[in-house]
């Protein structure tokens, strides 16, 4: 039996029908950090060594039980019996999984803490609306509730994205048509644009697919965050223009607004670090840009912003393209055409 147990890839303790130890391999003894002489009651020895308040019952071990041995987290579970044994206990080191769960639980606690304040504010505003509509309007009214709701949504999106990217592999990427995705997204954002009194223009010169490799939903969300921010920041009566262009092996989504320009963005410079905007806790504006930067980076691209010379900002989301030569007509965007037209008029 000892030779059989030692040949197994995990820690194993063999018990007789009464639950007494028949034998244990070296891996099990090393992981449990305890002696298990033949004949000792395994459940009792386990309870004494790890300080359990109760002695594990057979059904506990059949369902599995977690124990901490020093810095390690072990999982004990009764499996199918070996020949000549009453039960076999598999001992597995699950420390990496336990740490991941602990980190996730900690992240959830932080998320819940961050969500509590805006959710409480939304609740208070709704109650104020019912009891004192004038005070409700003085506190920002529905616009304030919308801002808080967007902030809550941004926090949730950030958590989901961080959770997914921890285990993201290249095999999880799929080819999708960025052009079709962009058209679908614009139709969904038109309601927001109408509500804000901002014209939303999409310029696509033809129907040629623009293939990108990645996670479509995440890429769409990154672009949507940038467009949504541009629309909401623009004064009523202005326009936001969205277009595509190719640049070598990349495709660029351009979002051009007239919202006054990002604060602190110098002339003739590109902004690639949006970290400081992530500290704007009231609107979700910074979190949306920060999330967009992270999503684009995971896909091998970049996001930058520059002043467009017309009282606004040009955001450029740059992604690797699978068919850069397939659509040469996209090399010029509406933004570039507008710049060229203005230059010719000036001459």
mmCIF file with all atom_site columns, C-alpha atoms in Angstrom, residues 189-263:
data_model
loop_
_atom_site.group_PDB
_atom_site.id
_atom_site.type_symbol
_atom_site.label_atom_id
_atom_site.label_alt_id
_atom_site.label_comp_id
_atom_site.label_asym_id
_atom_site.label_entity_id
_atom_site.label_seq_id
_atom_site.pdbx_PDB_ins_code
_atom_site.Cartn_x
_atom_site.Cartn_y
_atom_site.Cartn_z
_atom_site.occupancy
_atom_site.B_iso_or_equiv
_atom_site.pdbx_formal_charge
_atom_site.auth_seq_id
_atom_site.auth_comp_id
_atom_site.auth_asym_id
_atom_site.auth_atom_id
_atom_site.pdbx_PDB_model_num
ATOM 1  C CA . UNK A 1 189 ? -26.236 56.362 -27.818 1.00 0.00 ? 189 UNK A CA 1
ATOM 2  C CA . UNK A 1 190 ? -28.510 58.526 -29.933 1.00 0.00 ? 190 UNK A CA 1
ATOM 3  C CA . UNK A 1 191 ? -31.111 58.630 -27.151 1.00 0.00 ? 191 UNK A CA 1
ATOM 4  C CA . UNK A 1 192 ? -28.563 60.121 -24.752 1.00 0.00 ? 192 UNK A CA 1
ATOM 5  C CA . UNK A 1 193 ? -27.422 62.592 -27.399 1.00 0.00 ? 193 UNK A CA 1
ATOM 6  C CA . UNK A 1 194 ? -30.999 63.772 -28.051 1.00 0.00 ? 194 UNK A CA 1
ATOM 7  C CA . UNK A 1 195 ? -31.580 64.135 -24.311 1.00 0.00 ? 195 UNK A CA 1
ATOM 8  C CA . UNK A 1 196 ? -28.417 66.255 -23.999 1.00 0.00 ? 196 UNK A CA 1
ATOM 9  C CA . UNK A 1 197 ? -29.279 68.338 -27.066 1.00 0.00 ? 197 UNK A CA 1
ATOM 10 C CA . UNK A 1 198 ? -26.098 67.242 -28.837 1.00 0.00 ? 198 UNK A CA 1
ATOM 11 C CA . UNK A 1 199 ? -25.912 66.041 -32.443 1.00 0.00 ? 199 UNK A CA 1
ATOM 12 C CA . UNK A 1 200 ? -24.114 62.705 -32.780 1.00 0.00 ? 200 UNK A CA 1
ATOM 13 C CA . UNK A 1 201 ? -22.547 62.096 -36.200 1.00 0.00 ? 201 UNK A CA 1
ATOM 14 C CA . UNK A 1 202 ? -21.031 58.837 -37.464 1.00 0.00 ? 202 UNK A CA 1
ATOM 15 C CA . UNK A 1 203 ? -18.869 58.933 -40.570 1.00 0.00 ? 203 UNK A CA 1
ATOM 16 C CA . UNK A 1 204 ? -18.197 55.612 -42.318 1.00 0.00 ? 204 UNK A CA 1
ATOM 17 C CA . UNK A 1 205 ? -17.243 55.917 -46.003 1.00 0.00 ? 205 UNK A CA 1
ATOM 18 C CA . UNK A 1 206 ? -18.221 52.379 -47.055 1.00 0.00 ? 206 UNK A CA 1
ATOM 19 C CA . UNK A 1 207 ? -19.428 49.017 -45.827 1.00 0.00 ? 207 UNK A CA 1
ATOM 20 C CA . UNK A 1 208 ? -16.052 47.263 -45.718 1.00 0.00 ? 208 UNK A CA 1
ATOM 21 C CA . UNK A 1 209 ? -15.616 45.245 -42.464 1.00 0.00 ? 209 UNK A CA 1
ATOM 22 C CA . UNK A 1 210 ? -12.855 46.312 -40.103 1.00 0.00 ? 210 UNK A CA 1
ATOM 23 C CA . UNK A 1 211 ? -11.709 43.170 -38.307 1.00 0.00 ? 211 UNK A CA 1
ATOM 24 C CA . UNK A 1 212 ? -10.315 43.374 -34.785 1.00 0.00 ? 212 UNK A CA 1
ATOM 25 C CA . UNK A 1 213 ? -9.294  40.531 -32.485 1.00 0.00 ? 213 UNK A CA 1
ATOM 26 C CA . UNK A 1 214 ? -10.492 40.804 -28.899 1.00 0.00 ? 214 UNK A CA 1
ATOM 27 C CA . UNK A 1 215 ? -13.473 40.838 -26.579 1.00 0.00 ? 215 UNK A CA 1
ATOM 28 C CA . UNK A 1 216 ? -16.187 42.690 -28.439 1.00 0.00 ? 216 UNK A CA 1
ATOM 29 C CA . UNK A 1 217 ? -18.252 43.704 -25.404 1.00 0.00 ? 217 UNK A CA 1
ATOM 30 C CA . UNK A 1 218 ? -15.265 45.243 -23.636 1.00 0.00 ? 218 UNK A CA 1
ATOM 31 C CA . UNK A 1 219 ? -14.027 47.127 -26.703 1.00 0.00 ? 219 UNK A CA 1
ATOM 32 C CA . UNK A 1 220 ? -17.550 48.402 -27.300 1.00 0.00 ? 220 UNK A CA 1
ATOM 33 C CA . UNK A 1 221 ? -17.768 49.579 -23.707 1.00 0.00 ? 221 UNK A CA 1
ATOM 34 C CA . UNK A 1 222 ? -14.452 51.446 -23.958 1.00 0.00 ? 222 UNK A CA 1
ATOM 35 C CA . UNK A 1 223 ? -15.617 53.294 -27.081 1.00 0.00 ? 223 UNK A CA 1
ATOM 36 C CA . UNK A 1 224 ? -19.042 53.930 -25.564 1.00 0.00 ? 224 UNK A CA 1
ATOM 37 C CA . UNK A 1 225 ? -17.491 55.450 -22.446 1.00 0.00 ? 225 UNK A CA 1
ATOM 38 C CA . UNK A 1 226 ? -15.486 57.919 -24.521 1.00 0.00 ? 226 UNK A CA 1
ATOM 39 C CA . UNK A 1 227 ? -18.433 58.870 -26.742 1.00 0.00 ? 227 UNK A CA 1
ATOM 40 C CA . UNK A 1 228 ? -20.791 59.143 -23.783 1.00 0.00 ? 228 UNK A CA 1
ATOM 41 C CA . UNK A 1 229 ? -18.380 61.431 -21.938 1.00 0.00 ? 229 UNK A CA 1
ATOM 42 C CA . UNK A 1 230 ? -17.969 63.621 -25.021 1.00 0.00 ? 230 UNK A CA 1
ATOM 43 C CA . UNK A 1 231 ? -21.739 63.918 -25.500 1.00 0.00 ? 231 UNK A CA 1
ATOM 44 C CA . UNK A 1 232 ? -22.460 64.733 -21.868 1.00 0.00 ? 232 UNK A CA 1
ATOM 45 C CA . UNK A 1 233 ? -19.629 67.270 -21.663 1.00 0.00 ? 233 UNK A CA 1
ATOM 46 C CA . UNK A 1 234 ? -20.691 69.122 -24.825 1.00 0.00 ? 234 UNK A CA 1
ATOM 47 C CA . UNK A 1 235 ? -22.926 72.220 -24.648 1.00 0.00 ? 235 UNK A CA 1
ATOM 48 C CA . UNK A 1 236 ? -26.424 71.905 -26.083 1.00 0.00 ? 236 UNK A CA 1
ATOM 49 C CA . UNK A 1 237 ? -26.501 72.609 -29.790 1.00 0.00 ? 237 UNK A CA 1
ATOM 50 C CA . UNK A 1 238 ? -22.961 71.310 -30.401 1.00 0.00 ? 238 UNK A CA 1
ATOM 51 C CA . UNK A 1 239 ? -22.001 68.070 -32.142 1.00 0.00 ? 239 UNK A CA 1
ATOM 52 C CA . UNK A 1 240 ? -19.851 65.013 -31.475 1.00 0.00 ? 240 UNK A CA 1
ATOM 53 C CA . UNK A 1 241 ? -18.364 63.287 -34.518 1.00 0.00 ? 241 UNK A CA 1
ATOM 54 C CA . UNK A 1 242 ? -17.243 59.657 -34.535 1.00 0.00 ? 242 UNK A CA 1
ATOM 55 C CA . UNK A 1 243 ? -15.197 58.208 -37.388 1.00 0.00 ? 243 UNK A CA 1
ATOM 56 C CA . UNK A 1 244 ? -12.756 55.471 -38.356 1.00 0.00 ? 244 UNK A CA 1
ATOM 57 C CA . UNK A 1 245 ? -9.372  55.575 -40.048 1.00 0.00 ? 245 UNK A CA 1
ATOM 58 C CA . UNK A 1 246 ? -6.542  53.130 -40.731 1.00 0.00 ? 246 UNK A CA 1
ATOM 59 C CA . UNK A 1 247 ? -2.961  53.840 -39.760 1.00 0.00 ? 247 UNK A CA 1
ATOM 60 C CA . UNK A 1 248 ? -0.569  51.097 -40.809 1.00 0.00 ? 248 UNK A CA 1
ATOM 61 C CA . UNK A 1 249 ? -1.501  47.925 -38.944 1.00 0.00 ? 249 UNK A CA 1
ATOM 62 C CA . UNK A 1 250 ? -3.920  49.760 -36.679 1.00 0.00 ? 250 UNK A CA 1
ATOM 63 C CA . UNK A 1 251 ? -7.435  51.098 -36.879 1.00 0.00 ? 251 UNK A CA 1
ATOM 64 C CA . UNK A 1 252 ? -8.380  54.240 -34.978 1.00 0.00 ? 252 UNK A CA 1
ATOM 65 C CA . UNK A 1 253 ? -11.745 55.296 -33.633 1.00 0.00 ? 253 UNK A CA 1
ATOM 66 C CA . UNK A 1 254 ? -11.865 59.098 -33.444 1.00 0.00 ? 254 UNK A CA 1
ATOM 67 C CA . UNK A 1 255 ? -14.270 60.915 -31.151 1.00 0.00 ? 255 UNK A CA 1
ATOM 68 C CA . UNK A 1 256 ? -14.276 64.639 -31.830 1.00 0.00 ? 256 UNK A CA 1
ATOM 69 C CA . UNK A 1 257 ? -16.194 67.069 -29.592 1.00 0.00 ? 257 UNK A CA 1
ATOM 70 C CA . UNK A 1 258 ? -16.657 70.799 -28.923 1.00 0.00 ? 258 UNK A CA 1
ATOM 71 C CA . UNK A 1 259 ? -16.777 70.563 -25.140 1.00 0.00 ? 259 UNK A CA 1
ATOM 72 C CA . UNK A 1 260 ? -14.110 73.113 -24.345 1.00 0.00 ? 260 UNK A CA 1
ATOM 73 C CA . UNK A 1 261 ? -11.153 70.748 -24.180 1.00 0.00 ? 261 UNK A CA 1
ATOM 74 C CA . UNK A 1 262 ? -9.881  68.645 -21.316 1.00 0.00 ? 262 UNK A CA 1
ATOM 75 C CA . UNK A 1 263 ? -8.704  70.789 -18.381 1.00 0.00 ? 263 UNK A CA 1
#
